[in-house]
Amino acid sequence: MAKSSSLVTKVSVQRRRRVHRSRRSPTKPERAAAADTFGSLAGCPSSPEYPVVPDLDDCVVDTAVDDAPVVAAEAAGRRASDETLAVHAGEKLGSGAAETDSIATPIVSGTTHWFRDSADLIAFREGWRRSFEYGRYGNPTVKVLEEKISALERAETTLVTSSGMNAIVATLLALVPPGGHVVVTADCYSEARAFIHDKLSKMGITSTFVDLDDDMEALESVLDEDEVTMFYADSMTNPHLKVVDVARVAELCHRRGALVCIDSTLASPINQKPLALGADVVLHSATKYIAGHHDVIAGCVSGSEALISRIRAWHHDLGGAISPNAAYMIIRGLKTLALRVEAQNRTALRMARLLEKHPKIERVYYPGLESSPWHGVATRQMAGAGGVVSFEVASDMRGVMRFVDALELPLIATSLGGCESLVQQPAVMSYWGKSEEEKAKNGIKDNFVRFSFGIEKFEDLRDDILQALEKI
C-alpha cells in the first residue's frame, strides 16, 4: 500500500510540474521538425488563394504563436486542401481568436468584454490592439467560424449571421444604395426575390429580373441600357439546379462597374468557389451544407474586407448576431463538410443516372448529367454537382404523393444539405395554394420532386426509391 501511495504522489507531482512549466522558445531543429510534420497544413498565407485577414476590432492575436509550419508551407508553394481547412482553419491555422490550446473550440458565451485600463481601450479603438467589445459586434467562437469559412471560400473575410435571409438582407441594404439598380435571375430564392421586388422598391431601388437559360443576351441588354449596381443570382438554383456562368457574368458586370453577388448555398464551398471565379460576394444559408445536421440556423457572406465591412455595419444595426453556441455547432459540423459533400455528390450522381433511365421518370434535373444543359458550365466551375436531384415522375399529383409516401428512408421536409435525406413535392409543400399560373411561371409541375440526398448508403437509398416507384 505504501508503495502504491508513493507512486501516486510521485506521478501527481510530475503532472503538476508538466502543466505549470514555463514554455521556452523552440530551437531551430525543433522548428524544422515541426515544419516537416505539419508543413502540409498550409496556414494563413498572404496569397489571395487563402487570405484570411482578421478584422482589427474582432479578434485576438497571440504574437507568440509559432508560425513555422505556415512559413514552411508558404515557402514550398503549398496550400492546404479543403478537407484540411475544414478541420483546422480558424483554429490551428488561423488567428487563434479563442486563445486556447483545446482541440475543441471553446464556446465563449460572454456578451461583454472588458479592458485592462483606458490605454488598453484606446489601443483597441485605434485598431492596433485586437480584441472584442460586445457580442453583437463580434465573439471569439464566432470569429473561429468566420475564419474557417473564409479559408474555404478563399475570401479575405466573412461575416456570419443569424440566418441566410439575414445575410441576404444585410448585403443588399449595404451594397445597393437608394436609386441603385439590381439585376436578378428570375429563379433566385423566393424570399430574396420578394424582398428585392417588394421591399427594396420602396427605398427607390429598381430591379430587373432576367432569365439566363439560353445565353447572356438578357443580362448584356440590361447592362447596356441601365446603370446597374449589382447582379444577384443563385448558382445552383433551387429546385431546377441551373448553373450560372459566374466567370462570364463577372466579366460582363465588372466591365460596366456592377458588383456580382452569388448565393452558393446549393453548391457549398466544397463544390464551387464563386470568388475565385470573379464574384465579389458569396452568400450561403449556413443552415444547409455548411452546418449539415438540420440543427442550427445561420447565414454567412464572404468577400473583400472593403465590401464585408460595409455589410457588417448594417448587420450590427439589424442585430442579426449568431449565438456562440450555434457557431460552435457549425464549427463542429464543418469539420466533416468535405467528407459529407463528397458522399452526397457521389450518391446524387449515381442516383440521377439511374433515374434518367427509369421508365417511370420523365425528366431528371442534375448538372452532373451529360444530358443537362448546365453540364458544360458545371464541369468548368464546379468540383461536384451537389447532393440535390430533382425529377418529374410519370404520374399525376396523387400518384407522386403515393411515391413520396412510400419512401421509407427520406423525411418529407423542407431544407437540404444535411446528413439525413429529405424529399418534397413542391406542389404540395412550398407551392401549396399557389395559382397554376404562378407554379407554371416557376416551372413547378404537380409531378415534380426534389430529393436532397444525405449520407446514407447509396444502395439503401436506391432500393428505397425503386420500391417506392413501384407503388405508382
XYZ file of C-alpha atoms in Angstrom:
472
model
C 0.000 0.000 0.000
C 2.824 2.367 0.905
C 4.453 1.835 -2.477
C 1.207 2.405 -4.234
C 0.552 5.695 -2.405
C 4.086 6.854 -3.045
C 3.782 6.103 -6.710
C 0.526 8.003 -6.995
C 2.025 11.005 -5.232
C 5.072 10.944 -7.470
C 3.009 10.808 -10.630
C 0.782 13.631 -9.417
C 3.749 15.861 -8.772
C 5.187 15.101 -12.182
C 1.908 16.070 -13.854
C 1.694 19.345 -11.959
C 5.188 20.236 -12.973
C 4.408 19.430 -16.574
C 1.309 21.630 -16.593
C 2.884 24.658 -14.946
C 6.306 24.505 -16.543
C 7.036 27.729 -18.410
C 7.281 27.436 -22.150
C 10.557 28.118 -23.912
C 11.058 29.181 -27.490
C 11.598 26.202 -29.809
C 15.068 25.618 -31.152
C 15.846 25.664 -34.860
C 15.929 21.846 -35.087
C 12.569 21.723 -33.330
C 11.138 24.254 -35.747
C 12.436 22.234 -38.677
C 10.847 19.092 -37.261
C 7.568 20.928 -36.827
C 7.748 22.123 -40.408
C 8.268 18.571 -41.631
C 5.390 17.284 -39.526
C 2.834 19.986 -40.173
C 4.140 21.691 -43.293
C 1.357 20.245 -45.408
C -1.222 22.081 -43.321
C -0.801 25.431 -45.027
C -1.962 28.098 -42.603
C -2.888 31.639 -43.466
C -0.606 32.597 -46.342
C -0.719 36.078 -47.736
C -1.626 34.676 -51.135
C -5.129 35.640 -52.373
C -5.832 31.905 -52.538
C -6.208 31.830 -48.758
C -6.137 35.394 -47.485
C -7.693 35.061 -44.029
C -7.390 38.656 -42.827
C -8.713 39.118 -39.279
C -10.774 42.209 -38.530
C -8.887 44.612 -36.291
C -11.830 45.003 -33.940
C -12.971 41.418 -33.826
C -10.149 39.079 -32.971
C -7.345 38.412 -30.554
C -3.905 37.538 -31.858
C -1.203 35.854 -29.797
C 2.004 37.112 -31.365
C 3.922 34.332 -29.647
C 2.228 31.602 -31.656
C 4.738 29.518 -33.562
C 4.105 30.057 -37.277
C 6.972 27.915 -38.561
C 4.666 25.369 -40.237
C 2.865 28.179 -42.041
C 6.083 29.745 -43.257
C 7.430 26.377 -44.382
C 4.275 25.604 -46.328
C 4.296 29.025 -47.996
C 7.931 28.649 -48.945
C 7.147 25.311 -50.532
C 4.312 26.846 -52.520
C 1.685 24.592 -50.981
C -1.851 25.390 -49.916
C -3.979 23.297 -47.628
C -6.820 21.333 -49.178
C -10.465 21.977 -48.411
C -10.510 18.798 -46.327
C -7.700 20.142 -44.143
C -9.004 23.699 -43.990
C -12.438 22.485 -42.897
C -10.789 20.854 -39.901
C -8.038 23.315 -38.938
C -8.734 26.789 -40.363
C -9.595 29.391 -37.738
C -8.195 27.154 -35.021
C -4.755 25.621 -35.567
C -4.451 27.542 -38.830
C -5.765 30.988 -38.078
C -5.585 33.904 -35.692
C -6.239 31.714 -32.678
C -9.102 34.032 -31.781
C -10.269 31.793 -28.951
C -6.792 31.832 -27.290
C -6.726 28.229 -26.132
C -4.808 25.020 -26.655
C -8.020 22.999 -26.538
C -8.587 20.868 -29.610
C -12.282 21.729 -29.494
C -13.089 25.408 -29.974
C -14.421 26.793 -26.694
C -17.853 28.372 -26.540
C -17.276 31.915 -25.286
C -20.738 32.802 -24.024
C -19.883 36.163 -22.519
C -21.604 39.090 -24.212
C -19.351 41.840 -22.865
C -15.562 42.057 -22.874
C -13.589 44.294 -20.514
C -10.399 46.336 -20.915
C -7.448 46.464 -18.526
C -7.308 50.251 -18.454
C -8.046 53.335 -20.556
C -4.849 52.923 -22.546
C -5.948 49.385 -23.434
C -9.312 50.708 -24.587
C -7.721 53.440 -26.673
C -5.382 50.910 -28.273
C -8.421 48.836 -29.205
C -10.217 51.876 -30.629
C -7.213 52.866 -32.695
C -7.014 49.397 -34.179
C -3.641 48.104 -33.017
C -4.928 46.177 -30.010
C -7.070 43.316 -31.317
C -9.885 42.292 -29.033
C -13.661 42.112 -28.651
C -16.081 44.566 -27.122
C -19.697 43.438 -27.325
C -21.336 40.271 -28.564
C -23.330 41.948 -31.317
C -20.099 43.198 -32.870
C -18.023 40.039 -32.553
C -17.278 36.950 -30.484
C -14.217 34.661 -30.239
C -16.172 31.500 -31.087
C -17.936 33.162 -33.991
C -14.604 34.526 -35.223
C -13.197 30.996 -35.498
C -16.184 30.039 -37.664
C -15.758 33.125 -39.841
C -12.083 32.361 -40.441
C -12.908 28.762 -41.295
C -15.448 29.822 -43.923
C -13.073 32.483 -45.267
C -10.439 29.815 -45.760
C -12.833 27.566 -47.669
C -14.128 30.418 -49.843
C -10.641 31.896 -50.436
C -12.038 35.142 -49.047
C -10.391 37.989 -47.194
C -13.094 37.953 -44.571
C -16.510 36.530 -43.697
C -19.492 37.702 -41.689
C -21.619 35.014 -40.047
C -25.224 35.964 -39.343
C -28.264 34.540 -37.583
C -29.820 33.237 -40.825
C -29.280 33.076 -44.556
C -32.033 35.620 -45.087
C -30.326 37.996 -42.666
C -27.139 37.717 -44.712
C -29.082 38.444 -47.907
C -30.883 41.480 -46.474
C -27.754 42.962 -44.900
C -25.809 42.502 -48.142
C -28.433 44.143 -50.331
C -29.003 47.061 -47.944
C -25.273 47.667 -47.606
C -24.201 47.391 -51.230
C -27.190 48.759 -53.169
C -27.879 52.418 -52.349
C -31.173 54.247 -52.882
C -31.512 54.850 -56.600
C -29.484 51.743 -57.348
C -30.487 49.018 -59.773
C -30.314 45.265 -59.153
C -30.401 42.656 -61.907
C -31.758 39.403 -60.518
C -32.166 35.963 -62.017
C -35.849 35.066 -62.143
C -35.347 31.785 -60.285
C -33.361 33.002 -57.275
C -34.505 32.165 -53.732
C -38.171 33.142 -53.496
C -37.854 35.187 -50.296
C -34.846 37.065 -51.663
C -36.811 37.706 -54.841
C -39.745 39.042 -52.840
C -37.501 41.265 -50.714
C -35.854 42.771 -53.777
C -39.132 43.309 -55.615
C -41.370 44.394 -52.750
C -39.104 45.975 -50.126
C -36.162 47.479 -51.989
C -38.538 49.139 -54.424
C -39.879 51.213 -51.523
C -36.344 52.540 -50.992
C -36.060 53.811 -54.535
C -34.114 50.773 -55.740
C -35.185 49.364 -59.091
C -34.802 45.771 -60.202
C -34.840 43.774 -63.412
C -35.447 40.032 -63.443
C -33.725 38.111 -66.206
C -33.684 34.512 -67.367
C -30.248 33.216 -68.270
C -31.499 29.874 -69.607
C -30.230 30.394 -73.129
C -27.414 32.923 -73.125
C -26.219 36.218 -71.673
C -28.120 38.469 -74.055
C -30.728 39.485 -71.477
C -28.059 40.479 -68.981
C -25.970 42.301 -71.559
C -29.038 44.227 -72.707
C -29.809 45.462 -69.186
C -26.174 46.345 -68.533
C -26.080 48.373 -71.744
C -29.328 50.214 -71.068
C -29.088 50.975 -67.341
C -26.516 51.777 -64.697
C -26.582 48.518 -62.757
C -25.337 48.375 -59.177
C -25.430 44.622 -58.621
C -26.133 41.327 -60.325
C -27.699 38.862 -57.880
C -28.194 35.154 -58.553
C -28.330 31.691 -57.042
C -25.961 29.143 -58.525
C -27.081 26.421 -58.398
C -30.744 27.368 -58.424
C -33.430 25.719 -56.367
C -35.137 23.442 -57.329
C -34.159 23.179 -61.035
C -30.402 23.199 -60.397
C -29.413 25.666 -63.097
C -25.810 26.852 -63.037
C -24.821 30.467 -63.686
C -21.610 31.005 -65.633
C -20.086 33.086 -62.856
C -16.873 33.884 -64.709
C -18.734 35.190 -67.773
C -21.219 37.153 -65.660
C -18.397 38.714 -63.647
C -16.591 39.747 -66.826
C -19.697 41.453 -68.214
C -20.679 43.140 -64.950
C -17.248 44.364 -63.926
C -16.762 45.890 -67.350
C -19.719 48.140 -66.507
C -18.949 48.689 -62.839
C -21.556 46.327 -61.371
C -20.962 44.045 -58.404
C -21.671 40.308 -58.602
C -23.314 38.526 -55.674
C -23.781 34.742 -55.802
C -25.862 32.678 -53.406
C -23.915 29.414 -53.477
C -25.936 27.537 -50.865
C -26.801 24.535 -53.053
C -23.226 24.163 -54.265
C -21.426 24.517 -50.899
C -17.877 25.900 -50.576
C -16.538 22.461 -51.456
C -18.148 22.248 -54.879
C -17.856 25.869 -56.004
C -15.838 28.979 -55.167
C -17.584 31.983 -56.746
C -14.980 34.484 -55.523
C -12.254 32.622 -57.385
C -14.476 32.757 -60.479
C -14.780 36.539 -60.269
C -17.774 37.178 -57.996
C -17.463 39.997 -55.462
C -19.595 38.478 -52.731
C -20.715 34.914 -51.979
C -23.646 34.057 -49.700
C -24.767 30.867 -48.010
C -27.596 29.680 -45.890
C -25.188 28.013 -43.486
C -28.160 26.035 -42.208
C -27.743 23.717 -45.169
C -24.472 22.020 -46.194
C -22.157 24.121 -44.017
C -23.818 23.153 -40.715
C -25.036 19.895 -42.200
C -27.106 18.430 -39.376
C -30.538 20.113 -39.521
C -29.999 21.579 -36.049
C -28.907 25.204 -36.421
C -29.985 28.234 -38.473
C -27.312 30.616 -39.747
C -26.086 32.536 -42.770
C -22.755 33.868 -43.979
C -21.387 36.286 -46.530
C -17.770 36.349 -47.723
C -15.726 38.721 -49.845
C -13.189 41.513 -49.635
C -12.643 43.417 -46.407
C -13.816 46.594 -48.148
C -17.228 45.125 -49.049
C -17.802 42.974 -45.965
C -17.036 45.895 -43.637
C -19.945 47.769 -45.223
C -22.201 44.746 -44.770
C -21.002 44.313 -41.185
C -22.024 47.875 -40.343
C -25.592 47.172 -41.499
C -25.534 43.811 -39.759
C -24.681 45.496 -36.457
C -27.714 47.748 -36.851
C -30.009 44.909 -37.877
C -28.895 42.908 -34.842
C -28.695 39.543 -36.576
C -25.848 38.170 -34.460
C -25.487 34.408 -34.221
C -25.117 32.868 -30.772
C -21.742 31.366 -29.765
C -23.467 28.029 -29.163
C -24.826 27.986 -32.717
C -21.403 28.992 -34.053
C -19.799 26.087 -32.200
C -22.307 23.631 -33.662
C -21.476 24.861 -37.159
C -17.733 24.635 -36.469
C -18.214 21.041 -35.418
C -20.347 20.333 -38.475
C -17.819 21.973 -40.796
C -15.108 19.514 -39.812
C -16.871 16.837 -41.861
C -18.135 19.140 -44.636
C -15.760 17.863 -47.306
C -16.480 14.235 -46.427
C -20.231 14.777 -46.371
C -20.337 16.692 -49.640
C -18.151 14.133 -51.390
C -20.513 11.351 -50.317
C -23.593 13.368 -51.300
C -22.097 14.245 -54.693
C -21.368 10.604 -55.385
C -24.784 9.338 -54.305
C -26.683 12.063 -56.168
C -24.818 11.481 -59.429
C -25.326 7.717 -59.303
C -28.996 8.137 -58.475
C -29.522 10.767 -61.195
C -28.045 8.396 -63.785
C -30.287 5.579 -62.584
C -33.434 7.721 -62.572
C -32.671 9.086 -66.030
C -33.064 5.553 -67.407
C -36.099 4.576 -65.326
C -39.350 4.165 -67.308
C -41.405 5.926 -64.626
C -39.262 9.077 -64.659
C -39.949 11.672 -67.344
C -37.081 14.070 -66.689
C -34.152 14.465 -64.311
C -32.631 17.820 -63.319
C -28.992 17.496 -62.280
C -25.999 19.380 -63.730
C -23.767 16.366 -63.223
C -25.592 14.569 -66.039
C -24.192 14.978 -69.535
C -27.763 15.487 -70.746
C -28.164 18.599 -68.591
C -27.949 21.943 -70.420
C -25.841 23.122 -67.476
C -23.357 20.286 -67.601
C -20.708 22.235 -69.525
C -20.549 25.235 -67.206
C -20.849 22.970 -64.146
C -17.860 20.962 -65.331
C -15.816 24.144 -65.816
C -16.532 25.790 -62.498
C -17.604 23.105 -60.050
C -15.819 20.240 -58.331
C -19.085 18.359 -57.914
C -22.757 18.817 -58.766
C -24.130 18.636 -55.243
C -26.471 16.376 -53.342
C -29.833 17.563 -54.664
C -31.581 15.852 -57.574
C -34.943 16.969 -58.940
C -37.100 14.892 -61.258
C -40.540 14.583 -62.806
C -42.391 11.341 -62.200
C -44.583 9.856 -64.926
C -47.780 10.322 -62.935
C -50.210 12.948 -61.645
C -50.176 14.745 -58.287
C -51.841 11.866 -56.435
C -49.521 9.314 -57.981
C -46.464 11.298 -56.940
C -47.885 11.664 -53.445
C -48.117 7.872 -53.278
C -44.486 7.641 -54.385
C -43.335 10.127 -51.725
C -45.398 8.440 -49.002
C -43.982 5.022 -49.929
C -40.389 6.150 -49.329
C -39.041 4.774 -46.063
C -35.656 6.471 -45.597
C -36.016 10.144 -46.573
C -38.037 12.508 -44.434
C -40.723 14.699 -46.005
C -39.330 18.095 -45.128
C -38.046 21.379 -46.442
C -34.349 22.373 -46.334
C -31.433 20.353 -47.736
C -27.775 19.517 -47.318
C -27.940 17.584 -44.057
C -26.914 14.071 -43.086
C -30.474 12.803 -43.459
C -32.054 12.537 -46.905
C -35.083 14.772 -47.404
C -37.780 14.684 -50.054
C -40.537 17.074 -51.033
C -43.144 17.527 -53.716
C -43.139 21.319 -54.164
C -46.724 21.378 -55.460
C -47.935 20.211 -52.050
C -45.279 21.932 -49.940
C -43.721 25.280 -50.859
C -46.223 25.959 -53.672
C -49.352 24.657 -51.985
C -52.184 27.130 -52.524
C -50.351 28.973 -55.287
C -52.105 29.603 -58.577
C -51.465 27.432 -61.601
C -50.038 30.498 -63.315
C -47.501 31.091 -60.555
C -46.499 27.432 -60.466
C -46.069 27.381 -64.233
C -44.012 30.573 -64.151
C -41.631 28.910 -61.705
C -41.522 25.580 -63.534
C -43.333 23.688 -60.781
C -45.401 20.785 -62.048
C -47.615 18.532 -59.954
C -45.302 15.597 -60.698
C -42.102 17.438 -59.710
C -39.989 16.006 -56.857
C -36.915 17.446 -55.147
C -34.684 14.953 -53.369
C -31.843 16.084 -51.094
C -29.524 13.142 -50.550
C -27.919 12.655 -47.175
C -25.016 10.429 -46.249
C -26.887 7.138 -46.065
C -25.525 4.214 -48.069
C -26.301 4.537 -51.775
C -27.656 1.008 -52.114
C -30.166 1.606 -49.314
C -31.432 4.810 -50.917
C -31.513 3.206 -54.349
C -33.579 0.248 -53.168
C -35.953 2.534 -51.299
C -36.580 4.784 -54.303
C -37.045 1.852 -56.655
C -39.586 0.158 -54.384
C -41.484 3.436 -53.986
C -41.663 3.916 -57.764
C -43.317 0.510 -57.979
C -46.191 1.889 -55.894
C -47.241 4.232 -58.709
